[in-house]
Coordinates of C-alpha atoms and ligand atoms in Angstrom, one line a residue:
M123 CA 20.1 -29.6 37.8
I124 CA 16.5 -29.8 36.6
V125 CA 14.7 -26.5 36.6
E126 CA 11.1 -26.8 37.3
T127 CA 8.5 -24.3 36.2
P128 CA 5.8 -24.6 38.9
G129 CA 2.3 -25.2 37.5
L130 CA 3.4 -25.3 33.8
D131 CA 2.2 -28.4 31.9
V132 CA 3.3 -29.3 28.3
D133 CA -0.3 -28.6 27.2
D134 CA 0.0 -25.0 28.4
I135 CA 2.8 -24.4 25.8
D136 CA 1.7 -23.4 22.3
L137 CA 4.4 -25.2 20.4
D138 CA 3.3 -23.6 17.1
A139 CA 3.8 -20.1 18.5
S140 CA 7.6 -20.4 18.3
V141 CA 7.6 -18.8 14.9
V142 CA 6.1 -15.4 14.8
A143 CA 4.1 -14.4 11.7
V144 CA 4.1 -10.8 10.6
G145 CA 2.5 -8.7 7.9
H146 CA -1.2 -8.5 6.9
E147 CA -2.8 -11.8 6.2
L148 CA -3.1 -12.4 2.5
D149 CA -6.4 -14.3 2.9
S150 CA -8.2 -12.0 5.3
V151 CA -10.3 -9.3 3.7
T152 CA -9.6 -6.0 5.2
T153 CA -12.2 -3.5 4.2
P154 CA -10.5 -0.4 2.9
P155 CA -11.6 3.1 4.2
P156 CA -14.1 5.0 2.2
L157 CA -12.5 6.4 -1.0
V158 CA -12.9 7.6 -4.6
L159 CA -11.0 5.8 -7.3
V160 CA -10.2 8.1 -10.2
V161 CA -9.1 6.3 -13.4
F162 CA -7.3 8.2 -16.0
G163 CA -7.6 6.4 -19.3
A164 CA -11.0 5.2 -18.3
S165 CA -12.1 4.4 -21.9
G166 CA -9.0 2.4 -22.7
D167 CA -8.1 -1.2 -23.0
L168 CA -6.5 -1.7 -19.7
T169 CA -9.5 -0.3 -17.8
A170 CA -11.9 -2.6 -19.6
R171 CA -9.8 -5.7 -19.5
K172 CA -8.1 -5.6 -16.1
L173 CA -9.4 -2.8 -13.8
L174 CA -13.1 -3.0 -14.2
P175 CA -13.2 -6.8 -13.7
A176 CA -10.9 -6.4 -10.7
I177 CA -13.2 -3.8 -9.1
A178 CA -16.2 -6.0 -9.9
S179 CA -14.5 -9.0 -8.2
L180 CA -13.8 -6.9 -5.1
A181 CA -17.4 -5.8 -5.0
D182 CA -18.5 -9.4 -5.2
H183 CA -16.2 -10.4 -2.4
G184 CA -17.6 -7.6 -0.2
A185 CA -14.1 -6.1 -0.2
L186 CA -15.1 -2.5 -1.1
P187 CA -16.0 0.1 1.5
A188 CA -19.6 1.3 1.9
G189 CA -18.3 4.7 0.9
F190 CA -16.9 4.0 -2.5
A191 CA -17.2 5.7 -5.9
V192 CA -15.3 5.6 -9.2
V193 CA -14.6 8.6 -11.5
G194 CA -13.4 7.8 -15.0
V195 CA -11.4 10.4 -16.9
A196 CA -10.6 10.1 -20.6
R197 CA -10.7 12.0 -23.9
T198 CA -13.5 9.8 -25.4
A199 CA -16.8 11.6 -25.4
W200 CA -18.8 9.4 -23.1
S201 CA -21.5 10.1 -20.6
D202 CA -21.8 8.7 -17.1
D203 CA -24.2 6.1 -18.5
D204 CA -21.8 5.1 -21.3
F205 CA -19.1 4.4 -18.7
R206 CA -21.5 2.5 -16.5
N207 CA -22.5 0.3 -19.4
V208 CA -18.9 -0.4 -20.2
A209 CA -18.4 -1.3 -16.6
L210 CA -21.3 -3.7 -16.6
K211 CA -20.1 -5.3 -19.9
A212 CA -16.6 -5.8 -18.5
V213 CA -17.7 -8.9 -16.6
P214 CA -19.5 -11.9 -18.0
K215 CA -22.4 -11.9 -15.4
P216 CA -22.8 -8.6 -13.5
T217 CA -24.0 -9.4 -10.0
A218 CA -26.4 -7.3 -7.9
A219 CA -23.4 -6.1 -5.8
W220 CA -21.6 -4.9 -9.0
K221 CA -24.7 -3.2 -10.4
E222 CA -25.0 -1.3 -7.1
V223 CA -21.3 -0.1 -7.3
V224 CA -21.6 0.8 -10.9
K225 CA -24.4 3.3 -10.1
R226 CA -21.7 5.3 -8.3
F227 CA -19.6 5.6 -11.5
R228 CA -19.1 9.1 -12.9
Y229 CA -17.3 10.1 -16.1
I230 CA -15.4 13.2 -17.2
S231 CA -14.6 13.6 -20.8
G232 CA -11.7 16.0 -21.4
E233 CA -8.2 16.6 -22.5
Y234 CA -5.5 15.7 -20.0
A235 CA -3.7 18.9 -20.7
D236 CA -6.8 21.1 -20.1
P237 CA -7.1 22.7 -16.7
D238 CA -10.9 22.5 -17.1
T239 CA -10.7 18.7 -16.9
F240 CA -9.1 18.9 -13.5
E241 CA -11.5 21.7 -12.3
Q242 CA -14.4 19.4 -13.2
L243 CA -12.7 16.6 -11.4
R244 CA -12.4 18.6 -8.2
V245 CA -16.2 19.4 -8.4
V246 CA -17.0 15.7 -8.9
L247 CA -14.7 14.6 -6.1
D248 CA -16.3 17.1 -3.6
D249 CA -19.7 15.9 -4.7
A250 CA -18.7 12.3 -4.2
D251 CA -17.5 13.1 -0.6
K252 CA -20.9 14.7 0.1
T253 CA -23.0 12.0 -1.6
Y254 CA -21.1 8.8 -0.7
G255 CA -19.2 9.8 2.4
T256 CA -15.8 9.2 0.7
S257 CA -14.1 11.4 3.3
G258 CA -11.6 13.1 1.0
N259 CA -9.7 9.9 0.3
R260 CA -8.6 9.5 -3.3
I261 CA -6.7 7.0 -5.4
F262 CA -5.6 8.2 -8.8
Y263 CA -4.9 5.4 -11.2
L264 CA -2.9 6.2 -14.3
A265 CA -4.1 3.8 -16.9
T266 CA -3.1 6.1 -19.8
V267 CA -0.3 5.9 -22.3
P268 CA 3.0 6.4 -20.5
D269 CA 3.7 9.8 -22.0
L270 CA 0.8 11.2 -19.9
F271 CA 2.0 9.9 -16.5
G272 CA 4.1 12.9 -15.7
P273 CA 1.7 15.6 -17.1
V274 CA -1.4 14.1 -15.3
A275 CA 0.5 13.9 -12.0
T276 CA 1.7 17.5 -12.4
A277 CA -1.8 18.6 -13.2
L278 CA -3.2 16.8 -10.1
G279 CA -0.6 18.6 -8.0
K280 CA -1.4 22.0 -9.6
H281 CA -5.1 21.6 -9.0
G282 CA -4.7 20.7 -5.3
C283 CA -5.7 17.0 -5.8
S284 CA -2.4 15.4 -4.7
T285 CA -2.4 17.0 -1.3
P286 CA -3.8 14.7 1.4
G287 CA -7.0 16.1 2.8
P288 CA -7.6 17.0 6.4
D289 CA -8.2 14.4 9.2
G290 CA -5.7 12.0 7.7
A291 CA -7.3 11.6 4.3
F292 CA -5.0 10.2 1.7
A293 CA -4.2 11.0 -2.0
R294 CA -2.4 8.0 -3.6
L295 CA -1.1 7.7 -7.1
L296 CA -1.2 4.3 -8.8
V297 CA 1.1 4.1 -11.9
E298 CA 1.2 1.4 -14.5
K299 CA 4.4 0.2 -16.2
P300 CA 6.5 1.2 -18.1
F301 CA 8.2 3.6 -15.7
G302 CA 10.3 5.4 -18.2
R303 CA 12.1 4.0 -21.3
D304 CA 15.6 3.9 -19.7
L305 CA 17.3 5.1 -16.5
Q306 CA 17.4 8.7 -17.5
G307 CA 13.6 8.6 -18.4
A308 CA 12.8 6.8 -15.1
L309 CA 14.8 9.4 -13.1
A310 CA 13.0 12.2 -14.8
L311 CA 9.6 10.6 -14.4
N312 CA 10.2 9.9 -10.7
A313 CA 11.3 13.5 -10.2
T314 CA 8.1 14.8 -11.8
L315 CA 5.9 12.4 -9.8
H316 CA 7.7 13.4 -6.6
E317 CA 6.9 17.1 -7.2
A318 CA 3.2 16.3 -6.7
F319 CA 3.2 13.1 -4.6
D320 CA 5.3 11.9 -1.8
E321 CA 7.1 8.6 -2.5
S322 CA 5.0 6.9 0.3
S323 CA 1.9 7.8 -1.7
I324 CA 3.1 6.4 -5.1
F325 CA 2.2 2.8 -5.8
R326 CA 3.9 1.5 -8.9
I327 CA 2.2 -1.5 -10.3
D328 CA 3.9 -4.6 -11.8
H329 CA 1.1 -7.0 -12.1
Y330 CA 3.5 -10.0 -11.7
M331 CA 3.8 -9.0 -8.1
G332 CA 0.0 -9.5 -7.8
K333 CA 0.2 -13.1 -9.0
E334 CA -0.3 -15.7 -6.3
T335 CA 2.5 -17.9 -7.6
V336 CA 5.0 -15.0 -7.6
Q337 CA 4.1 -14.4 -4.0
N338 CA 4.4 -18.1 -3.4
V339 CA 8.2 -17.8 -4.0
L340 CA 8.2 -16.0 -0.7
A341 CA 6.2 -18.8 1.0
L342 CA 8.4 -21.5 -0.5
R343 CA 11.6 -19.9 0.5
F344 CA 10.7 -18.4 3.9
A345 CA 8.1 -20.8 5.3
N346 CA 10.1 -23.9 4.7
A347 CA 13.3 -25.1 6.3
I348 CA 14.3 -27.6 3.7
F349 CA 15.0 -25.2 0.8
E350 CA 17.0 -22.4 2.3
P351 CA 20.1 -24.5 3.2
V352 CA 20.6 -25.4 -0.5
W353 CA 19.5 -22.0 -1.9
N354 CA 23.0 -20.8 -2.7
R355 CA 26.2 -21.1 -4.7
R356 CA 27.3 -24.2 -2.9
Y357 CA 24.4 -26.3 -4.3
I358 CA 22.9 -24.3 -7.2
D359 CA 24.7 -24.5 -10.6
N360 CA 22.6 -22.1 -12.5
I361 CA 19.2 -20.3 -12.5
Q362 CA 17.0 -20.0 -15.5
I363 CA 14.0 -17.6 -15.7
T364 CA 11.7 -18.1 -18.7
V365 CA 8.7 -15.9 -19.6
A366 CA 7.4 -17.5 -22.8
E367 CA 4.3 -16.2 -24.5
Q368 CA 2.4 -17.9 -27.3
L369 CA 0.6 -14.7 -28.3
G370 CA 2.1 -12.2 -30.7
V371 CA 1.8 -8.5 -30.3
E372 CA -1.9 -8.7 -31.0
H373 CA -3.3 -5.2 -31.6
R374 CA -0.5 -3.5 -29.6
G375 CA 2.0 -3.2 -32.5
G376 CA 2.1 0.6 -32.1
F377 CA 3.1 0.4 -28.5
Y378 CA 5.4 -2.6 -29.0
E379 CA 7.4 -0.7 -31.6
T380 CA 8.4 1.8 -28.8
A381 CA 9.2 -1.0 -26.3
G382 CA 10.5 -4.4 -27.4
A383 CA 10.8 -7.4 -25.1
L384 CA 13.6 -6.0 -22.9
R385 CA 11.6 -3.0 -21.9
D386 CA 8.2 -4.8 -21.9
I387 CA 9.1 -7.8 -19.8
V388 CA 12.7 -8.1 -18.7
Q389 CA 13.2 -4.7 -17.0
N390 CA 10.1 -5.2 -14.9
H391 CA 8.4 -8.6 -14.6
V392 CA 11.7 -10.6 -14.9
M393 CA 13.5 -8.4 -12.5
Q394 CA 10.8 -8.7 -9.9
V395 CA 10.8 -12.5 -10.2
L396 CA 14.6 -12.5 -10.1
A397 CA 14.7 -10.3 -7.0
L398 CA 12.2 -12.4 -5.0
T399 CA 14.0 -15.6 -6.0
L400 CA 17.5 -14.5 -5.1
M401 CA 17.1 -12.0 -2.3
E402 CA 18.0 -12.5 1.3
P403 CA 15.3 -13.4 3.9
P404 CA 13.4 -10.3 4.9
A405 CA 12.8 -9.5 8.6
A406 CA 9.1 -9.3 7.9
I407 CA 6.6 -9.8 5.1
A408 CA 6.1 -6.1 5.1
A409 CA 6.7 -3.2 2.7
Q410 CA 10.0 -1.9 3.9
S411 CA 11.7 -5.2 4.6
I412 CA 10.7 -6.9 1.4
R413 CA 11.5 -3.9 -0.8
D414 CA 14.8 -3.3 1.0
E415 CA 15.9 -6.9 0.3
K416 CA 14.8 -6.7 -3.4
V417 CA 16.8 -3.5 -3.9
K418 CA 19.9 -5.0 -2.2
L419 CA 19.7 -8.0 -4.5
L420 CA 19.2 -5.8 -7.6
Q421 CA 22.2 -3.8 -6.5
A422 CA 24.3 -7.0 -6.5
V423 CA 23.4 -7.8 -10.1
V424 CA 26.6 -7.1 -12.1
I425 CA 26.0 -4.2 -14.5
P426 CA 27.8 -5.1 -17.7
S427 CA 29.7 -2.6 -19.7
V428 CA 28.2 -2.0 -23.2
D429 CA 30.9 -4.2 -24.6
E430 CA 30.1 -7.0 -22.2
A431 CA 26.4 -6.6 -22.8
V432 CA 27.1 -7.4 -26.5
G433 CA 28.3 -10.8 -25.7
A434 CA 25.8 -11.5 -22.9
A435 CA 22.6 -11.2 -24.7
V436 CA 20.7 -12.3 -27.8
R437 CA 17.9 -10.4 -29.4
A438 CA 15.6 -11.7 -32.0
Q439 CA 12.3 -11.2 -33.8
Y440 CA 9.7 -13.7 -34.9
T441 CA 9.0 -14.5 -38.5
T442 CA 6.0 -16.3 -40.0
G443 CA 5.4 -19.7 -38.5
F444 CA 2.9 -22.0 -37.0
I445 CA 1.3 -21.9 -33.5
E446 CA -0.6 -25.1 -32.7
G447 CA -0.9 -25.9 -36.4
N448 CA -2.2 -22.5 -37.5
E449 CA -0.1 -20.2 -39.7
V450 CA 0.6 -16.8 -38.0
P451 CA 2.3 -13.7 -39.5
G452 CA 5.8 -12.5 -38.7
Y453 CA 6.3 -9.5 -36.4
R454 CA 6.9 -7.2 -39.4
Q455 CA 3.6 -8.1 -40.9
E456 CA 1.6 -7.3 -37.7
P457 CA -0.7 -4.3 -37.7
D458 CA 1.0 -0.9 -36.9
V459 CA 4.5 -2.4 -37.1
D460 CA 7.2 -1.0 -39.4
P461 CA 7.9 -3.5 -42.2
Y462 CA 11.6 -3.0 -41.5
S463 CA 11.3 -2.9 -37.7
R464 CA 14.4 -3.9 -35.7
I465 CA 12.5 -4.2 -32.4
E466 CA 13.1 -7.5 -30.5
T467 CA 10.3 -9.8 -29.6
F468 CA 12.7 -12.2 -28.0
V469 CA 15.6 -11.7 -25.5
A470 CA 18.0 -14.2 -24.0
M471 CA 20.6 -13.0 -21.6
K472 CA 23.1 -14.0 -19.0
L473 CA 23.5 -12.1 -15.7
A474 CA 25.7 -12.5 -12.7
V475 CA 25.0 -11.6 -9.1
D476 CA 28.0 -10.6 -7.1
N477 CA 27.2 -11.4 -3.5
W478 CA 28.1 -13.9 -0.9
R479 CA 25.2 -16.2 -1.8
W480 CA 25.3 -16.2 -5.6
A481 CA 28.8 -15.3 -6.8
G482 CA 29.7 -17.6 -9.7
V483 CA 26.1 -18.8 -10.4
P484 CA 25.0 -17.7 -13.9
I485 CA 21.4 -16.4 -14.2
Y486 CA 20.0 -17.1 -17.6
I487 CA 16.9 -15.2 -18.7
R488 CA 14.8 -15.6 -21.8
T489 CA 11.5 -14.1 -22.9
G490 CA 9.7 -14.0 -26.1
K491 CA 6.4 -13.7 -28.0
R492 CA 5.2 -16.4 -30.4
L493 CA 7.0 -19.2 -28.6
P494 CA 5.5 -22.7 -28.7
K495 CA 3.6 -22.3 -25.5
R496 CA 2.8 -19.9 -22.7
S497 CA 5.0 -20.6 -19.7
T498 CA 6.6 -18.6 -17.0
E499 CA 8.9 -20.5 -14.7
V500 CA 12.1 -20.3 -12.6
T501 CA 14.4 -23.3 -12.6
L502 CA 17.1 -23.7 -10.0
E503 CA 19.4 -26.3 -11.4
F504 CA 21.6 -28.1 -8.9
Q505 CA 25.2 -29.1 -9.3
R506 CA 25.8 -32.6 -10.5
V507 CA 26.9 -35.3 -8.1
P508 CA 30.6 -35.3 -7.7
H509 CA 30.9 -38.9 -9.0
L510 CA 28.3 -40.7 -11.1
A511 CA 28.9 -44.4 -10.5
F512 CA 26.3 -45.7 -13.0
G513 CA 28.2 -45.2 -16.3
G514 CA 27.4 -42.9 -19.2
A515 CA 25.0 -45.1 -21.2
L516 CA 22.8 -45.8 -18.1
T517 CA 22.4 -42.2 -17.2
R518 CA 21.8 -40.8 -20.7
D519 CA 18.4 -39.5 -19.6
L520 CA 19.5 -38.1 -16.3
R521 CA 19.5 -34.3 -16.0
P522 CA 20.9 -32.4 -13.0
N523 CA 18.5 -32.1 -10.0
A524 CA 16.3 -29.1 -10.4
L525 CA 13.6 -27.2 -8.5
I526 CA 11.1 -25.7 -11.0
L527 CA 8.8 -22.9 -9.8
R528 CA 6.0 -22.8 -12.4
I529 CA 4.4 -19.4 -12.2
Q530 CA 1.9 -19.8 -15.0
P531 CA -0.1 -21.5 -16.4
D532 CA -0.4 -24.8 -14.5
D533 CA 1.1 -23.1 -11.5
G534 CA 3.0 -25.3 -9.2
I535 CA 6.4 -26.6 -8.1
C536 CA 8.3 -29.6 -9.4
L537 CA 11.4 -31.3 -8.0
R538 CA 13.4 -33.1 -10.7
F539 CA 15.5 -36.0 -9.5
G540 CA 16.9 -39.2 -10.8
A541 CA 15.1 -42.6 -10.3
K542 CA 16.0 -46.1 -11.3
V543 CA 14.1 -47.3 -14.3
P544 CA 12.6 -50.8 -13.5
G545 CA 14.5 -53.6 -15.1
E546 CA 17.7 -55.4 -14.6
A547 CA 20.2 -52.8 -15.7
F548 CA 21.0 -49.9 -13.4
R549 CA 19.5 -47.3 -15.7
V550 CA 18.7 -44.0 -14.0
R551 CA 16.6 -41.2 -15.5
S552 CA 15.0 -37.9 -14.4
V553 CA 11.5 -37.9 -12.9
G554 CA 9.5 -35.2 -11.4
M555 CA 7.7 -34.8 -8.0
D556 CA 4.9 -32.4 -8.7
F557 CA 2.8 -30.0 -6.6
S558 CA -0.1 -28.4 -8.5
Y559 CA -1.7 -25.3 -7.2
A560 CA -5.0 -26.0 -8.9
E561 CA -5.3 -29.5 -7.5
T562 CA -4.5 -28.4 -3.9
F563 CA -6.3 -25.1 -4.0
P564 CA -9.2 -25.4 -6.5
G565 CA -11.3 -22.4 -7.3
P566 CA -10.9 -19.3 -9.4
R567 CA -7.6 -17.4 -9.4
T568 CA -7.2 -13.7 -10.2
D569 CA -4.5 -12.2 -12.4
G570 CA -3.2 -9.9 -9.7
Y571 CA -5.0 -6.7 -10.3
E572 CA -7.7 -7.4 -7.7
R573 CA -5.1 -8.0 -5.0
L574 CA -3.0 -5.0 -6.0
L575 CA -6.0 -2.6 -6.1
H576 CA -7.1 -3.8 -2.7
D577 CA -3.6 -3.4 -1.3
A578 CA -3.4 0.1 -2.6
M579 CA -6.8 0.9 -1.0
I580 CA -5.6 -0.3 2.4
G581 CA -2.3 1.4 1.9
D582 CA -0.1 -1.7 1.9
A583 CA 2.8 -1.1 -0.4
T584 CA 4.5 -4.5 0.0
L585 CA 3.8 -5.6 -3.5
F586 CA 4.4 -2.3 -5.2
I587 CA 7.7 -1.1 -6.8
R588 CA 9.7 1.5 -5.0
T589 CA 11.7 4.3 -6.8
D590 CA 15.0 2.8 -6.1
E591 CA 13.9 -0.7 -7.4
V592 CA 12.7 0.8 -10.7
E593 CA 15.9 2.8 -11.1
Q594 CA 18.2 -0.1 -10.3
A595 CA 16.3 -2.4 -12.8
W596 CA 17.0 0.2 -15.5
R597 CA 20.6 0.4 -14.5
I598 CA 20.8 -3.3 -15.4
A599 CA 18.8 -3.0 -18.6
D600 CA 20.5 0.1 -19.9
P601 CA 23.8 -1.3 -21.2
F602 CA 21.9 -3.9 -23.2
L603 CA 19.6 -1.2 -24.7
E604 CA 22.7 0.9 -25.5
A605 CA 24.5 -2.0 -27.2
W606 CA 21.4 -2.7 -29.3
S607 CA 20.8 0.9 -30.2
E608 CA 24.3 1.0 -31.7
D609 CA 23.4 -2.1 -33.6
G610 CA 26.4 -3.8 -31.9
V611 CA 24.3 -7.0 -31.5
P612 CA 22.8 -8.4 -34.7
L613 CA 19.0 -8.9 -34.7
A614 CA 18.4 -12.7 -35.0
H615 CA 15.2 -14.2 -36.3
Y616 CA 13.1 -17.2 -35.2
Q617 CA 10.1 -18.8 -36.7
A618 CA 6.9 -18.2 -34.8
G619 CA 6.2 -21.4 -32.8
T620 CA 9.8 -22.2 -32.0
W621 CA 11.9 -21.6 -28.8
G622 CA 13.8 -18.7 -30.3
P623 CA 16.9 -18.4 -32.4
R624 CA 19.9 -20.8 -32.3
E625 CA 21.9 -18.0 -30.7
A626 CA 19.9 -18.4 -27.6
E627 CA 20.8 -22.1 -27.4
L628 CA 24.5 -21.2 -28.0
L629 CA 24.4 -18.7 -25.1
L630 CA 24.1 -21.7 -22.7
A631 CA 25.9 -24.2 -24.8
R632 CA 29.1 -22.3 -24.6
D633 CA 28.8 -22.7 -20.8
L634 CA 28.1 -26.4 -21.4
R635 CA 24.5 -25.9 -20.2
R636 CA 21.1 -26.0 -21.9
W637 CA 17.7 -24.5 -21.4
R638 CA 15.1 -26.5 -19.6
D639 CA 12.2 -27.4 -21.9
P640 CA 9.1 -26.0 -20.2
Ligands
BG6_160 C1 2.5 -7.0 -20.0 C2 3.2 -6.8 -21.3 O1 3.1 -6.2 -19.0 O2 2.6 -8.4 -19.6 C3 2.6 -7.7 -22.4 O3 3.1 -5.5 -21.7 C4 2.6 -9.2 -21.9 O4 3.3 -7.6 -23.6 C5 2.0 -9.3 -20.5 O5 1.8 -9.9 -22.8 C6 2.1 -10.7 -19.9 O6 1.4 -10.8 -18.8 P1 0.9 -12.2 -18.3 O7 0.2 -11.9 -17.0 O8 0.0 -12.7 -19.4 O9 2.1 -13.0 -18.1

């Protein structure tokens, strides 16, 4: 029987509407409500290098509200004008729009433990509300050293700054990483923050989540039908996540001595990339759905015992070597580093995810400073074909199929597959089919801070890290830290400018696998 719909023509049906899009559009500029951004640590490196350029860029894109002001707080004895000059110098060419915004910058010089600092802050905030119509809305950005996160949040609570104002005004807290030094520290820090701020008002930043190409993992997986069917243990043999840096510790030796690569990169940036790559499809591209799925995935990561952690990870430190032909010092010779330091600048580890989708698929992670080049990428290596009919010699240069998500630099996606080499013999070797972000979407790219700041201003928490995510990521990292603190794992060394120690190669070789060369 044919059912007829009277009066309905095929042209009346919107065929594209069969998939419903949700979440706020990444490209559309939603103007935030009026607000004051208070930056603690305003005279520091992070403010100058990341925050001020990000605010300037938002100003240039017309993405700041008309009622907007910035208050810097730090110990350095600066005046309002000193802070304004730093803000102007933070961008190569200050535009008229940026110069206008900078006129609304105020600066409070004071100790973070001194109640007077926060009393002054209250006065300046009230004044901003009257002068610029910022309506009691505040964002407090903690760009200080981590030890001050708790005390500043507590002081904000004590001085009535963390309580949302009347008429729906908001008071949000933006916190930089690191969120604690281990699980215990993270639990304590979260408890302190929660005394002053509700979880829904806490926006924990991991700048990797602001990167376009990290967000593109979601687009690749959930806007395409062709990848999802093979995105599981039936087709994937192993997953490799590499975060390689060419730089050393630069002038951050003092900080790095308290951190090391596992705390600095693996517990946060790598765990975020891992969660987005392996999680189940979310119901919506929205804060709760995405964060729920990330947490579920992190909960499925097998937490090794301390003994298991010993065999599942390699830690190493760089020694003097060459980067692009120039001699560079070893880690122990860097400024502010203990000449006998046992802090790792390189980590390689193997993790497992015990769930329906990934059981049995090893996840290999490596990160390091002073590696031959800067490269962050995720490789999903597929299983080999069940029977290779071409013969060993003819397939010498054939690697398993792989999908490579290049996060930076040279962002893009590459599919590795075998192709016949022209000629008479049936020689097959690996070739790549490449998508380059820069070629398809030319134009400047931000490093994530602009996007994250804007999202915090409009109250979209999708790309921020929830308490349970942070804590679960520490649960995974803790056994490795414990194994290392007991010196159960020897500290290996690698020459600057190489891909890490031999032990990192062995970690895969003993599973009959090898790292992909980025
Ligand atoms: C930071 C680390 O979080 O990330 C640094 O503290 C590291 O040590 C940096 O260099 C890497 O960020 P990106 O965006 O350059 O990959």
